[in-house]
Amino acid sequence: MQFRVYSRKNLGYVDSGFVSDNNVSIDDDYLIDNNSTISFSKDTTATIGDFIVLIKDKGAFEKGVIVSVDNAEHKILFKKFIEAFNNNIINPYVNSFSDDITSLRTNSLSALVAKLITQGFVNNQDTEMNLPIGGFNIYEQESTSALYSYSDNSINVKEVLLDYFNKNNLVVDFNISFRPVLDSTRRQIISASKLMVEIYIPASTTKIFIKDNILSGTIVYSDSTIPDATTCVVIDDTTKEILKTYYLKSDNTVTDDPSDEDRILPSKATIVSYTSDSVSDTSGSTVSDEEAIQTLAEENLLGQLNNTLVQYQIPNNTKAINLSNLKLGDKVEFITSLGSIYTIYTGRKISGNNDYITLMFGKARKNYTDKIQLALRKIYKKIGGK
Amino acid sequence: MRQIWLVNPTKKTKWNLSPDDTTGSVGILYKPKGMGYQSNLTTKQINFYYFLSEITSENTNIYGTLIFTDDDALKRFKKFVGDFSTTLELHYSPDGSVVADDIYTPSWFKEVIITSFDVSEKNANGVYEIPIKFQTLSDVWKRYSVIRSTEIKLESSGQNSYPYFFKYNYGGGSKIAVDINNNSHEVGCVVSIKNISSDILVSPKWIVQYSDGSTEQMAKFLVYLDKGQEIKIDSNDLSQSATFISSTGAEIDINQQQEPSWDYINYIRLKNGKNRVIFLLNSNTVESKDISVSISYTEQTEIAY
């Protein structure tokens, strides 16, 4: 396997080399902040923040952002692409929040995310913070509305992106549009390559099926936790009257029909209060009460659905599942003799020369260190939101 | 009869450990052990089936007894090894098809260091019997292999087929290709491309297709090669490098001039089975002629047959 490092500044060549399959450990769990590691046999000129790609035969086998370079042990540690956005920026919507506006509603979540990234990493006054972004490739399978309730002066873009992954399955990755040009001496490549930020929201209707008839594939851990809330009752803040009740559906949408066949059961309620005009559009115009109440319910219900964990082990050369087609955030249905498990794909773990890989599904975690990370993130949200 | 000999690669000298004529002053390796291969398997059971989950090969050391017929042989052996921390090559031809004096046929070898050499008194027959231990630096036997075309004339009307290299229709054009049958492990190789014509060769590219159905690998270097200039791309694990060699012999590192797209691995590997390497060599205007290409690699296998 080859590793190749591209400069954070202009995507120019930094370093490359051979890395044995035994010396690669990948953990690209999107939800948890774990490192992937490669070790090799020479000094490297790579620096923290550079982009790294592992190439098996053709195409990127794994992509990431370098977080640590150890030239004594010849090791590089890297994380998923969203680590590039692990930085605080001035909240672009901070002016929109007033005493009576607690949330902003957007009709296109990916456009909002693109705006956050542009503000922090394209048009930043501190040019050192900017990335060589050439544009956004948006794969929003269906129009996704969402609430933006971070009213602090500063926001950490990575934390916001993880929050939107939790609620709306939004995944951010990168691609590079390569444009190498030789200089007049023909001895140097001038990099005119551009970073393309890919924003992906999988369709709620399409699903990948994994049946338990794949002999070499095994579910090594499965845990379905009851969601914290499957029903959202919205009441008026002053009169305390019920305005509307929404129910979570298995396709990660909400309905106001209590007898909907796709309702997630058992019913577990959360009660939220609503003040008229408390939600504004991201462009400044007001949102109708009906729309605002629905988005408020979505805010509280979406993301509850995949509170499960399925760890699935399979040989990495399997033909039974097309691993290259499996994208982070994709919906997956495990069909077992005891019934179906509905979940989403959240990452994979590959270690050393082990011929097995572990695929992670769902947004619950088993290890205590992972659980602590998730719990800490929720505290951050309370501080950031209102 | 099997043949074993040591090569000191720094001094370029040889010591025959299995001479045909044993009457003179010689050193012979008697009853060698550890010439094979060992590995550890970890398996995983699902129902009644076992799946291989991890395989780790083991570095087996080579043991034996060295017999020196007289003091002179022992002294000469000490001189041959020199510094005992030197890495030597232990060559082995189990069926005796290659002999120590054959400089043309490649033979199997392992890199070794002598880590135990237990000198004792002469025995009753007046010879030294010295238990010896060679610590091996590789789990597998290696054998050098080079495939070279001295000159490829793509458009010459006469003979087009040089040994191994042939014309191959790829992408609508006639390209130069070579089939390499690698009977060993997946290995790295050294690809050399030299421009002999006066047309400038622009950004040479090569593709390797595998017979086992795995995805092809591609390489491209963004360089201009004038007459007499050469590039040498080494994809061996420990010596990976990309070098531009000018017509005067000066060497420049061109690692940073590799094609940046991750569709190009740039350092191609030869996998087990048939490997077809196709060269796409073009000047600014026409397909290049008069290019010299060579691929060299080291075969690696568990059993030296």
XYZ file of C-alpha atoms in Angstrom:
691
model
C 0.000 0.000 0.000
C 1.171 3.537 -0.695
C 0.582 6.612 1.431
C 0.656 10.055 -0.133
C 0.576 13.368 1.685
C -0.773 16.585 0.147
C -0.048 20.022 1.573
C -2.838 21.675 3.569
C -1.996 24.991 1.921
C -2.041 24.226 -1.806
C -2.452 20.434 -2.098
C 1.078 20.192 -3.490
C 3.191 17.057 -3.052
C 4.640 16.626 0.436
C 5.648 13.003 0.819
C 4.870 9.460 -0.244
C 6.052 5.989 0.589
C 5.390 2.310 0.979
C 3.436 1.102 3.973
C 2.898 -2.571 4.660
C -0.670 -3.787 5.249
C 0.503 -4.984 8.685
C 1.354 -1.435 9.688
C -2.006 0.140 8.914
C -4.719 0.551 11.499
C -7.859 2.328 10.361
C -10.643 3.586 12.597
C -12.872 5.918 10.631
C -15.850 5.788 12.999
C -17.521 9.070 12.006
C -19.120 9.508 15.404
C -16.094 9.029 17.638
C -12.880 10.990 17.476
C -10.439 8.090 17.049
C -7.104 8.047 15.257
C -6.017 5.901 12.346
C -2.325 5.016 12.315
C 0.290 4.056 9.757
C 3.915 3.236 10.482
C 6.683 3.026 7.914
C 10.447 2.838 7.590
C 11.705 6.354 6.829
C 11.548 9.954 8.002
C 8.665 11.978 6.669
C 8.274 15.634 5.809
C 4.526 15.542 6.473
C 3.179 18.062 8.969
C 0.073 18.306 11.100
C -2.950 19.451 9.113
C -1.797 17.970 5.802
C -4.100 15.616 3.929
C -3.173 11.941 3.720
C -4.453 9.272 1.359
C -3.823 5.523 1.378
C -3.787 3.876 -2.055
C -4.141 0.115 -2.437
C -4.240 -0.340 -6.216
C -6.180 2.541 -7.661
C -8.224 5.225 -5.912
C -8.282 6.354 -2.311
C -8.633 3.460 0.118
C -8.704 5.869 3.049
C -8.516 9.662 3.311
C -7.828 11.826 6.325
C -6.181 14.789 7.999
C -2.886 14.329 9.840
C -3.045 15.044 13.577
C 0.366 13.767 14.674
C 3.736 13.028 13.041
C 6.310 10.981 14.956
C 9.632 10.816 13.134
C 11.291 8.887 15.970
C 8.884 5.972 15.653
C 8.041 6.715 11.994
C 4.342 6.987 12.631
C 1.574 9.177 11.286
C -1.743 9.512 13.086
C -4.698 10.862 11.157
C -8.401 11.484 11.570
C -11.417 11.872 9.335
C -11.681 14.932 7.092
C -13.976 16.850 9.472
C -10.914 17.246 11.708
C -9.862 19.993 9.237
C -12.809 22.004 10.587
C -11.860 21.544 14.238
C -11.552 25.261 14.765
C -13.614 28.059 16.255
C -15.155 30.626 13.949
C -17.383 33.620 14.517
C -20.976 32.451 14.412
C -22.237 33.714 11.022
C -25.825 33.930 12.286
C -25.106 35.505 15.658
C -26.788 38.781 14.613
C -29.993 36.940 13.771
C -30.595 35.868 17.349
C -32.605 38.246 19.465
C -34.599 37.770 22.635
C -37.599 36.361 20.830
C -35.737 34.265 18.243
C -34.286 31.052 19.602
C -33.692 29.105 16.403
C -33.177 29.639 12.712
C -34.800 27.364 10.186
C -33.205 26.425 6.886
C -34.752 24.638 3.951
C -31.432 23.353 2.695
C -29.108 22.056 5.361
C -26.214 21.480 2.962
C -26.344 25.107 1.812
C -26.148 26.186 5.448
C -23.167 23.903 6.077
C -21.469 25.221 2.930
C -21.966 28.753 4.268
C -20.402 27.874 7.627
C -17.371 26.317 5.914
C -17.005 29.244 3.500
C -17.149 31.723 6.370
C -14.531 29.901 8.434
C -12.232 28.293 5.890
C -12.468 30.246 2.621
C -13.094 33.878 3.596
C -11.372 33.868 6.963
C -9.412 37.059 7.713
C -6.614 34.869 9.026
C -5.596 33.415 5.660
C -3.602 30.677 7.381
C -6.895 29.177 8.474
C -8.245 29.031 4.932
C -8.225 25.777 2.979
C -7.683 25.578 -0.824
C -11.398 24.906 -1.342
C -12.492 25.008 -4.981
C -16.165 24.335 -4.407
C -18.782 22.122 -2.874
C -20.154 18.896 -4.295
C -23.567 18.610 -2.716
C -25.285 15.244 -2.743
C -28.456 16.114 -0.879
C -30.782 13.340 -1.932
C -33.836 15.217 -0.739
C -34.365 18.730 0.551
C -33.554 18.676 4.254
C -34.836 21.345 6.575
C -33.106 21.826 9.887
C -32.819 24.155 12.824
C -29.766 26.189 13.668
C -29.780 27.104 17.338
C -26.174 27.938 18.138
C -26.483 31.462 19.469
C -22.993 31.798 20.950
C -20.522 34.232 19.450
C -18.243 31.416 18.374
C -18.912 27.912 17.135
C -16.668 24.936 16.534
C -17.495 23.873 12.977
C -16.508 20.228 13.539
C -18.846 19.949 16.533
C -21.697 21.484 14.532
C -21.047 19.037 11.673
C -21.112 16.094 14.077
C -24.372 17.395 15.517
C -25.928 17.507 12.042
C -24.643 13.980 11.413
C -26.397 12.884 14.568
C -29.696 14.522 13.622
C -29.773 14.534 9.836
C -27.133 11.966 8.790
C -25.161 14.734 7.068
C -21.642 13.556 6.176
C -18.786 15.805 5.035
C -15.821 14.375 3.112
C -13.335 15.651 0.553
C -12.133 15.011 -2.936
C -9.360 16.702 -4.868
C -9.685 18.079 -8.357
C -6.120 17.489 -9.553
C -4.477 20.017 -11.844
C -0.706 19.557 -11.814
C 1.291 21.966 -13.997
C 5.035 21.749 -14.696
C 7.016 24.956 -14.302
C 9.281 26.303 -17.059
C 12.288 24.336 -15.780
C 10.209 21.133 -15.987
C 11.568 20.220 -12.584
C 8.757 21.348 -10.312
C 5.037 20.783 -10.227
C 3.008 23.895 -9.565
C -0.095 22.647 -7.814
C -3.270 24.217 -9.133
C -5.347 21.457 -7.544
C -8.486 22.319 -5.619
C -10.148 20.797 -2.619
C -13.756 19.812 -3.262
C -15.851 19.537 -0.119
C -18.464 16.827 -0.485
C -21.646 17.222 1.529
C -23.724 14.084 1.522
C -27.188 13.540 2.943
C -28.374 10.029 2.082
C -31.886 9.501 0.819
C -34.322 8.390 3.492
C -36.014 5.893 1.207
C -33.101 3.869 -0.201
C -31.667 1.138 1.936
C -28.879 -1.411 1.732
C -29.884 -4.862 2.883
C -27.513 -7.210 4.691
C -28.948 -10.652 5.232
C -27.560 -13.078 7.783
C -27.018 -15.689 5.079
C -23.502 -14.383 4.438
C -21.645 -17.259 6.034
C -18.390 -15.478 6.728
C -20.067 -12.323 8.050
C -21.109 -12.241 11.689
C -22.865 -9.750 13.897
C -20.441 -9.686 16.813
C -22.367 -7.150 18.859
C -25.892 -5.875 18.609
C -27.631 -3.536 20.980
C -30.891 -1.737 20.390
C -31.493 0.946 22.949
C -34.929 2.486 23.269
C -34.751 6.013 21.881
C -34.982 8.849 24.403
C -38.029 10.186 22.570
C -40.297 8.929 19.810
C -43.132 11.408 20.342
C -42.815 15.156 20.568
C -45.608 17.176 22.146
C -45.328 20.875 21.343
C -47.122 23.157 23.823
C -47.656 26.890 23.852
C -45.197 28.566 26.161
C -47.747 30.871 27.816
C -51.069 29.022 27.719
C -49.523 25.506 28.075
C -52.016 24.190 25.537
C -51.000 21.385 23.210
C -50.329 22.907 19.808
C -49.436 19.733 17.940
C -47.962 16.257 18.478
C -45.463 14.637 16.133
C -44.375 11.009 15.914
C -41.074 9.611 14.708
C -41.176 7.326 11.676
C -38.808 4.526 10.709
C -37.526 6.509 7.703
C -36.241 9.276 10.025
C -39.089 11.680 9.254
C -41.952 12.824 11.463
C -45.713 12.536 11.096
C -48.680 14.026 12.941
C -50.744 10.895 12.314
C -50.708 8.731 15.477
C -51.873 5.666 13.554
C -49.113 5.845 10.936
C -47.911 2.315 10.157
C -44.246 3.289 10.164
C -44.360 4.893 13.626
C -41.526 3.919 15.915
C -42.793 2.173 19.033
C -42.818 2.130 22.030
C -44.017 5.671 22.416
C -41.773 7.829 24.580
C -42.680 11.458 24.866
C -40.739 14.671 25.134
C -42.534 17.948 25.698
C -41.229 21.190 24.257
C -42.633 24.667 24.471
C -43.055 27.050 21.567
C -43.367 30.817 21.503
C -44.850 32.370 18.413
C -42.210 33.916 16.169
C -39.385 32.184 17.995
C -38.081 30.694 14.779
C -36.797 32.764 11.890
C -35.639 31.840 8.405
C -31.880 31.916 7.766
C -32.511 34.650 5.187
C -34.302 36.762 7.783
C -37.948 36.229 6.822
C -40.320 34.782 9.367
C -41.394 31.185 9.290
C -45.038 30.193 9.596
C -46.029 28.693 12.944
C -46.869 25.386 11.335
C -43.463 25.005 9.670
C -41.650 26.176 12.766
C -43.457 23.723 15.054
C -42.702 20.826 12.730
C -39.010 21.718 12.527
C -38.912 22.051 16.314
C -40.349 18.543 16.623
C -37.846 17.262 14.054
C -35.026 18.828 16.019
C -36.083 16.770 19.038
C -36.922 13.506 17.294
C -34.578 13.048 14.349
C -31.359 11.378 15.321
C -33.128 9.323 17.989
C -33.823 6.602 15.495
C -30.368 5.137 15.105
C -29.609 4.856 18.780
C -28.373 1.310 18.162
C -25.036 -0.385 17.730
C -24.346 -3.272 15.398
C -20.776 -4.425 14.925
C -20.453 -6.631 11.890
C -17.316 -8.596 11.041
C -16.574 -9.652 7.501
C -13.471 -10.670 5.516
C -12.065 -7.574 3.860
C -11.978 -9.251 0.461
C -15.656 -10.163 0.602
C -17.753 -10.069 -2.527
C -21.007 -10.484 -0.569
C -21.141 -6.784 0.313
C -19.810 -4.122 -1.998
C -17.787 -2.187 0.565
C -16.797 0.534 -1.888
C -20.492 1.320 -2.431
C -21.195 1.683 1.269
C -21.078 5.384 2.132
C -21.056 6.839 5.619
C -24.612 7.685 6.648
C -26.241 5.117 4.341
C -29.291 3.372 5.718
C -28.874 -0.337 6.278
C -31.343 -3.055 7.177
C -29.964 -6.228 8.744
C -32.329 -9.082 8.071
C -31.901 -11.823 10.653
C -34.055 -14.787 11.563
C -35.298 -12.816 14.583
C -36.371 -9.788 12.580
C -34.881 -6.680 11.027
C -32.465 -4.209 12.571
C -32.754 -0.744 11.021
C -29.575 1.224 11.299
C -27.081 3.391 9.423
C -23.440 2.875 8.463
C -21.100 4.919 10.653
C -17.585 3.632 10.055
C -15.114 0.758 9.818
C -12.181 -0.574 11.786
C -9.271 -2.350 10.111
C -6.211 -3.391 12.055
C -2.847 -4.760 11.000
C -2.746 -7.879 8.911
C -6.080 -9.059 10.231
C -8.097 -10.273 7.272
C -11.311 -9.240 9.000
C -12.733 -5.774 9.144
C -15.362 -4.568 11.577
C -18.141 -2.395 10.214
C -19.914 -0.113 12.688
C -23.609 0.632 12.335
C -25.795 2.924 14.429
C -25.085 5.813 16.724
C -24.803 4.127 20.103
C -21.406 2.965 21.338
C -20.211 0.172 23.591
C -16.827 1.286 24.958
C -16.859 3.624 27.938
C -14.316 5.970 26.365
C -16.611 6.291 23.356
C -19.667 6.828 25.564
C -17.854 9.553 27.510
C -16.984 11.301 24.241
C -20.627 11.276 23.185
C -21.780 12.518 26.598
C -19.267 15.376 26.572
C -20.457 16.408 23.133
C -24.020 16.738 24.427
C -22.822 19.112 27.151
C -21.147 21.224 24.472
C -24.437 21.408 22.560
C -26.240 22.799 25.596
C -23.661 25.536 25.924
C -23.675 26.262 22.198
C -27.440 26.161 21.760
C -30.125 27.853 23.733
C 23.757 -32.830 -5.397
C 22.479 -29.770 -3.561
C 24.621 -26.658 -3.716
C 25.102 -24.113 -0.933
C 27.459 -21.176 -0.962
C 27.947 -17.887 0.819
C 28.441 -14.543 -0.903
C 29.962 -11.548 0.801
C 28.209 -8.737 -1.105
C 30.570 -6.013 0.120
C 33.737 -7.806 -0.997
C 32.027 -9.623 -3.922
C 33.616 -12.887 -2.816
C 32.172 -16.408 -2.582
C 32.667 -19.378 -0.238
C 31.487 -22.732 -1.506
C 29.937 -24.721 1.352
C 29.369 -27.837 -0.770
C 32.454 -28.285 -2.966
C 32.579 -31.262 -5.326
C 36.191 -31.919 -4.500
C 36.584 -32.242 -0.713
C 40.164 -33.467 -0.651
C 41.836 -30.045 -0.368
C 41.638 -27.344 2.249
C 37.894 -26.607 2.342
C 34.972 -25.727 4.639
C 31.785 -27.763 4.222
C 28.315 -27.186 5.713
C 27.120 -30.506 7.103
C 23.451 -31.343 7.874
C 21.935 -27.848 7.435
C 18.585 -27.298 9.162
C 15.985 -24.573 8.745
C 16.049 -24.272 4.955
C 12.216 -24.337 4.819
C 9.431 -22.119 6.020
C 7.237 -21.749 9.088
C 4.197 -19.658 9.770
C 1.567 -19.107 12.414
C -2.112 -19.094 11.569
C -4.988 -17.608 13.478
C -8.319 -18.956 12.346
C -11.869 -18.053 13.098
C -14.655 -20.566 13.395
C -18.146 -19.994 12.083
C -20.398 -23.041 12.451
C -18.173 -25.855 11.213
C -16.071 -23.751 8.896
C -12.699 -22.217 9.634
C -11.657 -18.950 8.064
C -8.140 -17.665 7.961
C -8.049 -14.436 9.947
C -4.332 -13.820 10.389
C -1.144 -15.295 9.003
C 2.289 -14.460 10.401
C 5.374 -15.982 8.857
C 8.210 -16.880 11.203
C 11.831 -16.080 10.747
C 13.484 -19.523 10.869
C 17.180 -19.537 11.607
C 19.537 -21.845 9.752
C 21.711 -24.215 11.758
C 24.385 -26.682 10.723
C 27.894 -27.877 11.344
C 30.809 -26.382 9.452
C 33.632 -28.807 8.837
C 37.058 -27.338 8.106
C 39.578 -29.845 6.843
C 42.585 -27.914 8.195
C 43.688 -24.725 9.939
C 44.244 -22.954 6.648
C 40.578 -23.420 5.656
C 39.449 -21.923 8.974
C 41.786 -18.934 8.516
C 40.551 -18.317 4.977
C 36.926 -18.524 6.118
C 37.616 -15.897 8.815
C 39.132 -13.663 6.124
C 36.178 -14.277 3.811
C 33.613 -13.173 6.437
C 35.727 -10.287 7.731
C 33.550 -8.474 10.254
C 31.178 -11.084 11.684
C 28.361 -8.535 11.781
C 28.443 -8.357 7.961
C 25.264 -9.372 6.175
C 26.055 -12.324 3.910
C 23.951 -13.970 1.225
C 23.389 -17.689 1.740
C 22.688 -19.117 -1.727
C 20.941 -22.443 -2.061
C 20.198 -24.679 -5.012
C 18.461 -27.766 -3.563
C 18.643 -29.794 -6.775
C 22.102 -28.574 -7.718
C 20.861 -26.992 -10.961
C 22.804 -23.807 -10.197
C 26.371 -23.981 -8.946
C 28.463 -21.390 -7.117
C 30.627 -20.663 -10.156
C 27.629 -19.929 -12.411
C 27.462 -16.155 -12.708
C 24.659 -16.071 -15.299
C 21.820 -18.075 -13.692
C 20.098 -16.361 -10.764
C 19.888 -18.506 -7.634
C 17.792 -18.418 -4.466
C 19.304 -16.750 -1.418
C 18.541 -15.421 2.053
C 20.349 -12.568 3.752
C 21.990 -13.928 6.891
C 24.285 -12.889 9.711
C 26.438 -15.471 11.498
C 25.343 -15.194 15.135
C 27.000 -18.303 16.560
C 30.323 -19.841 15.525
C 31.414 -22.262 18.204
C 35.148 -22.940 17.633
C 36.438 -26.031 19.412
C 39.433 -28.347 19.241
C 40.139 -30.588 16.252
C 38.417 -33.962 16.511
C 40.044 -37.387 16.297
C 40.060 -37.209 12.497
C 42.019 -33.962 12.563
C 39.184 -31.714 11.351
C 37.275 -28.865 12.967
C 33.535 -29.489 13.572
C 32.001 -26.099 14.308
C 28.283 -25.694 15.065
C 27.112 -22.561 13.263
C 23.941 -20.483 13.413
C 22.861 -18.150 10.633
C 20.286 -15.597 11.754
C 18.111 -14.999 8.683
C 17.041 -11.466 7.817
C 14.178 -12.571 5.616
C 11.371 -15.120 5.928
C 11.547 -16.025 2.249
C 14.113 -17.033 -0.362
C 14.857 -14.358 -2.967
C 16.049 -14.494 -6.556
C 17.015 -11.567 -8.771
C 15.280 -11.231 -12.119
C 15.718 -8.613 -14.847
C 13.738 -8.178 -18.018
C 15.297 -5.713 -20.364
C 14.696 -4.418 -23.860
C 17.826 -2.846 -25.203
C 15.961 -0.841 -27.770
C 12.321 -0.715 -28.792
C 11.642 0.380 -32.354
C 7.906 0.739 -32.417
C 7.581 1.537 -36.066
C 10.417 -0.411 -37.566
C 9.178 -2.650 -40.332
C 11.342 -5.601 -39.495
C 11.576 -7.471 -36.263
C 9.309 -6.117 -33.538
C 9.409 -8.862 -30.985
C 12.301 -8.624 -28.635
C 12.572 -11.201 -25.903
C 9.544 -10.746 -23.579
C 8.473 -7.396 -25.027
C 5.730 -7.292 -27.641
C 3.364 -4.881 -29.361
C 0.001 -4.641 -27.707
C -3.135 -2.839 -28.838
C -4.266 -0.581 -26.007
C -6.553 2.440 -26.149
C -6.675 2.297 -29.946
C -2.927 2.455 -30.373
C -0.066 0.023 -30.610
C 1.867 0.089 -27.352
C 4.832 -1.791 -26.009
C 3.989 -4.386 -23.381
C 5.667 -7.095 -21.389
C 4.253 -10.127 -19.593
C 5.972 -11.026 -16.357
C 5.106 -14.342 -14.817
C 5.766 -13.872 -11.133
C 5.744 -17.245 -9.376
C 6.540 -15.686 -6.037
C 4.972 -13.241 -3.588
C 3.806 -9.767 -4.491
C 7.026 -7.794 -4.884
C 8.220 -4.341 -5.784
C 10.260 -3.741 -8.923
C 12.558 -1.246 -10.595
C 11.248 0.256 -13.847
C 13.804 2.091 -15.983
C 12.879 4.103 -19.057
C 15.598 5.653 -21.204
C 15.040 7.864 -24.212
C 17.423 7.065 -27.067
C 15.649 9.030 -29.800
C 15.949 12.767 -30.349
C 12.162 13.236 -29.865
C 11.453 14.457 -26.333
C 9.592 11.845 -24.284
C 6.798 13.521 -22.324
C 5.413 12.229 -19.018
C 5.813 8.470 -19.442
C 2.966 6.356 -18.100
C 2.671 2.631 -17.509
C -0.130 0.351 -16.450
C 0.057 -3.106 -14.928
C -2.862 -5.498 -15.363
C -3.184 -8.582 -13.202
C -4.424 -12.032 -14.113
C -6.065 -12.560 -10.710
C -8.730 -9.980 -11.530
C -7.563 -7.380 -9.027
C -7.681 -3.708 -9.995
C -4.932 -2.514 -12.328
C -2.243 -0.155 -11.052
C -1.045 2.914 -12.936
C 2.075 5.031 -12.786
C 2.933 8.362 -14.355
C 5.763 10.809 -13.817
C 5.516 14.378 -15.035
C 8.961 14.679 -16.605
C 10.473 15.490 -19.991
C 13.175 13.115 -21.176
C 15.646 14.397 -23.767
C 17.983 12.101 -25.667
C 20.084 9.998 -23.285
C 18.017 10.857 -20.212
C 16.512 8.163 -18.034
C 14.123 7.682 -15.142
C 14.353 4.850 -12.623
C 11.356 4.110 -10.403
C 12.001 1.679 -7.553
C 8.948 0.303 -5.722
C 10.742 -2.091 -3.380
C 9.571 -1.810 0.222
C 12.727 -0.394 1.771
C 14.330 1.352 -1.177
C 11.347 3.109 -2.788
C 12.586 6.031 -4.864
C 12.095 7.924 -8.108
C 15.254 9.103 -9.831
C 15.933 11.142 -12.950
C 19.309 10.375 -14.522
C 20.706 12.993 -16.885
C 22.811 12.089 -19.917
C 25.924 12.860 -17.863
C 24.831 10.452 -15.119
C 23.747 13.040 -12.530
C 20.859 11.796 -10.411
C 17.926 13.968 -9.300
C 15.089 12.898 -6.996
C 11.765 13.246 -8.862
C 9.441 11.921 -6.160
C 7.608 15.230 -6.108
C 7.020 14.982 -9.865
C 4.795 11.920 -9.605
C 1.223 12.213 -10.849
C -0.657 13.542 -7.799
C -4.037 11.900 -8.506
C -4.725 8.927 -6.252
C -5.879 6.942 -9.276
C -2.157 6.547 -9.905
C -0.290 4.508 -7.313
C 2.931 5.410 -9.221
C 4.967 2.654 -7.586
C 3.571 -0.448 -9.229
C 3.873 -3.901 -7.682
C 4.139 -7.283 -9.383
C 1.564 -9.684 -7.957
C 1.582 -13.462 -8.027
C 0.632 -14.733 -11.467
C 0.803 -13.025 -14.844
C 1.473 -9.285 -14.793
C 1.050 -7.395 -18.061
C 2.867 -4.057 -18.012
C 1.839 -1.698 -20.817
C 3.960 1.372 -21.542
C 2.381 4.559 -22.881
C 5.312 6.552 -24.174
C 4.667 9.688 -26.189
C 6.571 12.694 -27.393
C 4.802 16.031 -27.770
C 3.593 15.169 -31.238
C 4.055 11.503 -32.013
C 4.350 8.191 -30.286
C 7.920 7.738 -29.173
C 10.341 5.417 -30.837
C 13.690 4.153 -29.691
C 13.056 3.846 -26.001
C 14.916 1.440 -23.762
C 12.860 -0.105 -21.006
C 13.771 -2.535 -18.274
C 11.994 -4.078 -15.315
C 13.920 -5.821 -12.593
C 12.527 -7.505 -9.510
C 13.462 -10.005 -6.852
C 11.402 -13.180 -6.711
C 10.514 -14.192 -3.165
C 9.352 -17.647 -2.193
C 9.123 -19.889 0.861
C 10.837 -22.952 -0.617
C 13.926 -22.561 -2.763
C 13.011 -24.772 -5.726
